[in-house]
Amino acid sequence: MASTPTPADDVSLVIVVVDVNPYFWVEKANASTGTSDIDFEQFLQHVLAFMNAILLLNHMNYLAVIATGSDSCSFLYESLAGESVSDGEGKPPSKRMNKHHTPSAKIVRGLKDFVSKELAFKTERKDNGKRYSLLSGSLSMALCYVQRILRQDPPHPHPRILCFQGSPDASQQYIAVMNAIFSAQRLMVPIDSCMVGSQHSAFLQQAAHITGGIYMKPPHPEGLFEYLMMVFATDLHSRRFLQLPRPTGVDFRASCFCHKKTIDTGFVCSVCLSIFCKHHKECSTCGYSQVSHHRKEAMIHQIFKQILAKKWWKC
Amino acid sequence: MPRLRVVSRATFMDMVASLPASKLDRLYDSHWTCQAILRSLTPLAKQYVMRMLYIDAPIPNKSLQEWVLPDATVKHKVAIDKLEQLRILVDVSERKKEVTYRLNPKLQNQLRSVLKSGGGIPRDPMPSSIVARLPTATELENYAIQQWELVILQLVNSASGEGPTAPLNKFIQHIFQKAGLLTSRENETTSRITEAGFQFLLLERSSQLWQIIREYVSAAEERGLDNGELIGFLLELGFHIVGEPYNMNTLTGMQQKAVEELAILGLARVQQGMKDRWFIPTKLAASLSTNLSESSSWQPTEGFVVVETNFRVYGYTSSKLQTETLRLFVRLEYQLPNLVVGSLTKESINSAFASGINAEQIISFLQKHAHPHVAPKVPTVPETVSDQIRLWETDRNRLQLLPAYVYEDFPSMDIFQAVVAYARDIQGLLWEDASTRRVVVRGELHEDVRSFLHRQNTASSQRK
């Protein structure tokens, strides 16, 4: 069901969603099996070089970076295509260009602020051992950003989203993630995924399949940069001509809306199509109740019969 | 109908590609040129370069072929050819039969350092304490456009025949003559504009800029400047920040001279302070490194033309250049302070055709310079108008004159059929009529038909 658009040029808006869930990265570092794996610092280096490559490819490429933590997500960086001159008068933009203001430096600073905010957030609440990352929040933020860019004056860059995901899928986020995927499909924004963890993610596989993106789990993570160059740096125009990894099999099973378990067979509300594992009298999403519906129908039927029989209108 | 000489931004890159190998390699010493040249490639070629950036071992051609889908081999071939021309891909086949490539090592190193450090600017701007009287952004833009228009107006003035209002700059005139836009006659004081010149006027600003830069660079060789270095400087100029002053002392002598000449074109503005001189790049200079690739249709050109279905044309402009350009094919009726009103008539369009402009150029000019209010409308130029312009053009092509010979009074039908078949074979048959037994054949093939007839006659007389 690939619905990628066919753009005529390679000006792109790439939104990179980076999983910085500290639980995942610390676990990964502890379970590291030697040189065939990367830790967070190396991973960040690969990703920063990749972002510089995106900005190098075309002077009008936009780039935005969103960090996904376990409790929150926020923008780390947005680039402005075609630097504008000094804001107002007098203030020289030269500071923008020295080494403290390159994109990489800004991203690293933003990351430090984000992590410290996350820590503060955690110390406020009791730590309940969550290990998931807030993917649905980041996807929604990314799609809102895309909408904002698309509402500016034409011409627009061609947007796509790239997710670096390592944490496992959070089943309670199923509905939100699926909504985000369908919105992306509507907007024709492909969602690519690069898995840096040890397991596959059903959410992102479905996302790639539905929106026409690429899903990939690099077999040799220490060469991550080359995978990024070969596969994920390709713009939407060139993707029509290049051989890219094809999905092997997608897990399409849905999750029920009441317990968030993946199910093969279930019950479906006839009005809003929400899925339940047990038969419910009333749908929790739309409030449609089959029993009350039948009762109302029967009542209307009876009134009609009375009208016909007793002739309630005066002639 | 004279054909338009294809002048697009691509020809600048062709000129770069035609530099000798040593000069081209020297260009890759600066990572600004590497970046600019990378951005000028087609998207597919860019992807290839990025993929091979960190691979040192040579890659056989067959592996490169496997990167593309089977139905994209044409694009693949075009990309590889371009990369080879620019010496980005170097053939290191040695004695093996298979062709193997690797990236030019200098280019590779430069791009790797760009990836590590990110972009930047070639030189730091001067501190604001020394610099005084800096123009604001709008002032700078007006200056740039004004300079540019002065240059192009010289071309237009020789078109309309009136005397130039400002003395013609010899240097600019020389460039125009070299580009074939002005006639170069030594015994005349003023030059006339040529057909190519008319077509040039209708191009959009970036194409015009590139053509002039191209001629400037090729002319530089004659004046003793090293055109390789000049190209490198031009590409580097595009990376400076618009509006920031840069010290002239940081440039070499050749570069300083180039900046002064580019200032005439409106690419930079040179100012003098107490002790230093500095130059300020304008928007035109910034567009130098960004407009290189053919597929960039991204410049939001400031459109000013509205075309109505009743053939009226409204130009929201007060610039003399744009008015004169419209006057080439529109009959201008009113001119208000910010608006020019005219209509497309048969006479005005025909006079444009007579100058050598063709219909497609007029239509594409109207489309590219459409006012932002009508630009989103599809089609920007109403179909009635564009179709009518094309019809007026084909009106001029109704008659086609060819010298020909008429053959009649054939003794028999067989000979007639034989001659017709023969004429068709040598592709000289223009008209035949079996009832009156007449054939019309192209003039230049008359001798062949004559000898054929001779052979027929001798053959038939022998048979008798």
mmCIF file of C-alpha atoms in Angstrom, chain A residues 8-11 48-49 52-53 55-60 85-86 92-94 97 102 104 155-157 225-226 229-231 233-235 237-244, chain B residues 35 38-39 43-44 46-48 50-52 54-55 66-72 75 111 114-121 125 128 241-244 290 295 297-298 300:
data_model
loop_
_atom_site.group_PDB
_atom_site.id
_atom_site.type_symbol
_atom_site.label_atom_id
_atom_site.label_comp_id
_atom_site.label_asym_id
_atom_site.label_seq_id
_atom_site.Cartn_x
_atom_site.Cartn_y
_atom_site.Cartn_z
ATOM 1 C CA ALA A 8 10.483 16.009 -9.517
ATOM 2 C CA ASP A 9 13.446 17.237 -7.530
ATOM 3 C CA ASP A 10 15.328 16.270 -4.438
ATOM 4 C CA VAL A 11 14.611 19.127 -2.041
ATOM 5 C CA LEU A 48 25.386 13.828 13.310
ATOM 6 C CA ALA A 49 27.507 13.023 10.271
ATOM 7 C CA ASN A 52 25.519 17.071 7.916
ATOM 8 C CA ALA A 53 25.289 14.969 4.781
ATOM 9 C CA LEU A 55 22.328 19.493 4.675
ATOM 10 C CA LEU A 56 25.192 19.135 2.211
ATOM 11 C CA LEU A 57 23.148 17.443 -0.490
ATOM 12 C CA ASN A 58 20.976 20.405 -1.297
ATOM 13 C CA HIS A 59 21.171 23.958 -0.114
ATOM 14 C CA MET A 60 17.418 24.064 0.375
ATOM 15 C CA VAL A 85 20.748 37.821 6.922
ATOM 16 C CA SER A 86 21.214 39.263 10.369
ATOM 17 C CA PRO A 92 26.103 40.224 13.107
ATOM 18 C CA PRO A 93 25.152 36.655 12.219
ATOM 19 C CA SER A 94 28.788 35.675 12.149
ATOM 20 C CA MET A 97 28.638 30.171 11.876
ATOM 21 C CA THR A 102 27.079 24.521 13.766
ATOM 22 C CA SER A 104 26.010 19.419 15.400
ATOM 23 C CA PRO A 155 7.231 25.741 -3.274
ATOM 24 C CA HIS A 156 7.559 23.170 -0.479
ATOM 25 C CA PRO A 157 10.217 20.620 0.220
ATOM 26 C CA PHE A 225 26.841 5.551 8.799
ATOM 27 C CA GLU A 226 27.237 3.586 5.589
ATOM 28 C CA MET A 229 24.171 6.839 3.360
ATOM 29 C CA MET A 230 23.086 3.908 1.224
ATOM 30 C CA VAL A 231 19.467 3.723 2.255
ATOM 31 C CA ALA A 233 19.924 9.521 2.719
ATOM 32 C CA THR A 234 18.162 8.786 -0.564
ATOM 33 C CA ASP A 235 15.651 11.454 -1.407
ATOM 34 C CA HIS A 237 12.930 11.420 -6.179
ATOM 35 C CA SER A 238 15.891 9.050 -6.411
ATOM 36 C CA ARG A 239 14.076 6.249 -4.618
ATOM 37 C CA ARG A 240 12.219 5.418 -7.806
ATOM 38 C CA PHE A 241 15.475 4.458 -9.463
ATOM 39 C CA LEU A 242 17.467 2.770 -6.715
ATOM 40 C CA GLN A 243 17.383 -0.732 -5.317
ATOM 41 C CA LEU A 244 16.361 -0.439 -1.694
ATOM 42 C CA GLN B 35 30.375 21.354 -2.190
ATOM 43 C CA LEU B 38 28.345 18.226 -5.642
ATOM 44 C CA ARG B 39 25.181 20.281 -5.434
ATOM 45 C CA PRO B 43 20.023 13.712 -7.542
ATOM 46 C CA LEU B 44 21.090 10.228 -8.582
ATOM 47 C CA LYS B 46 24.710 12.941 -5.677
ATOM 48 C CA GLN B 47 23.547 9.710 -4.085
ATOM 49 C CA TYR B 48 26.361 7.797 -5.733
ATOM 50 C CA MET B 50 27.585 10.046 -0.894
ATOM 51 C CA ARG B 51 27.583 6.268 -0.986
ATOM 52 C CA MET B 52 31.165 6.048 -2.119
ATOM 53 C CA TYR B 54 33.884 6.396 2.817
ATOM 54 C CA ILE B 55 34.843 3.540 0.519
ATOM 55 C CA GLU B 66 23.343 -3.248 -9.403
ATOM 56 C CA TRP B 67 22.492 -0.187 -7.377
ATOM 57 C CA VAL B 68 19.766 0.918 -9.769
ATOM 58 C CA LEU B 69 16.524 -0.714 -10.772
ATOM 59 C CA PRO B 70 16.563 -2.280 -14.236
ATOM 60 C CA ASP B 71 14.410 0.377 -15.853
ATOM 61 C CA ALA B 72 16.603 3.248 -14.718
ATOM 62 C CA LYS B 75 19.639 7.739 -15.777
ATOM 63 C CA LEU B 111 33.812 16.155 1.621
ATOM 64 C CA VAL B 114 32.734 18.880 5.569
ATOM 65 C CA LEU B 115 30.701 16.044 7.018
ATOM 66 C CA LYS B 116 32.641 16.178 10.248
ATOM 67 C CA SER B 117 32.551 19.884 10.737
ATOM 68 C CA GLY B 118 29.380 20.938 9.002
ATOM 69 C CA GLY B 119 29.087 23.909 6.681
ATOM 70 C CA GLY B 120 30.516 27.314 7.308
ATOM 71 C CA ILE B 121 31.703 30.342 5.459
ATOM 72 C CA PRO B 125 33.179 39.013 8.012
ATOM 73 C CA SER B 128 31.280 46.029 12.780
ATOM 74 C CA ILE B 241 26.537 35.437 3.703
ATOM 75 C CA VAL B 242 24.570 38.075 1.857
ATOM 76 C CA GLY B 243 24.932 41.484 3.383
ATOM 77 C CA GLU B 244 28.082 40.907 5.369
ATOM 78 C CA THR B 290 22.645 27.431 -5.644
ATOM 79 C CA SER B 295 16.678 20.406 -11.819
ATOM 80 C CA SER B 297 13.204 25.119 -10.371
ATOM 81 C CA TRP B 298 13.104 26.567 -6.930
ATOM 82 C CA PRO B 300 10.828 32.098 -6.265
#
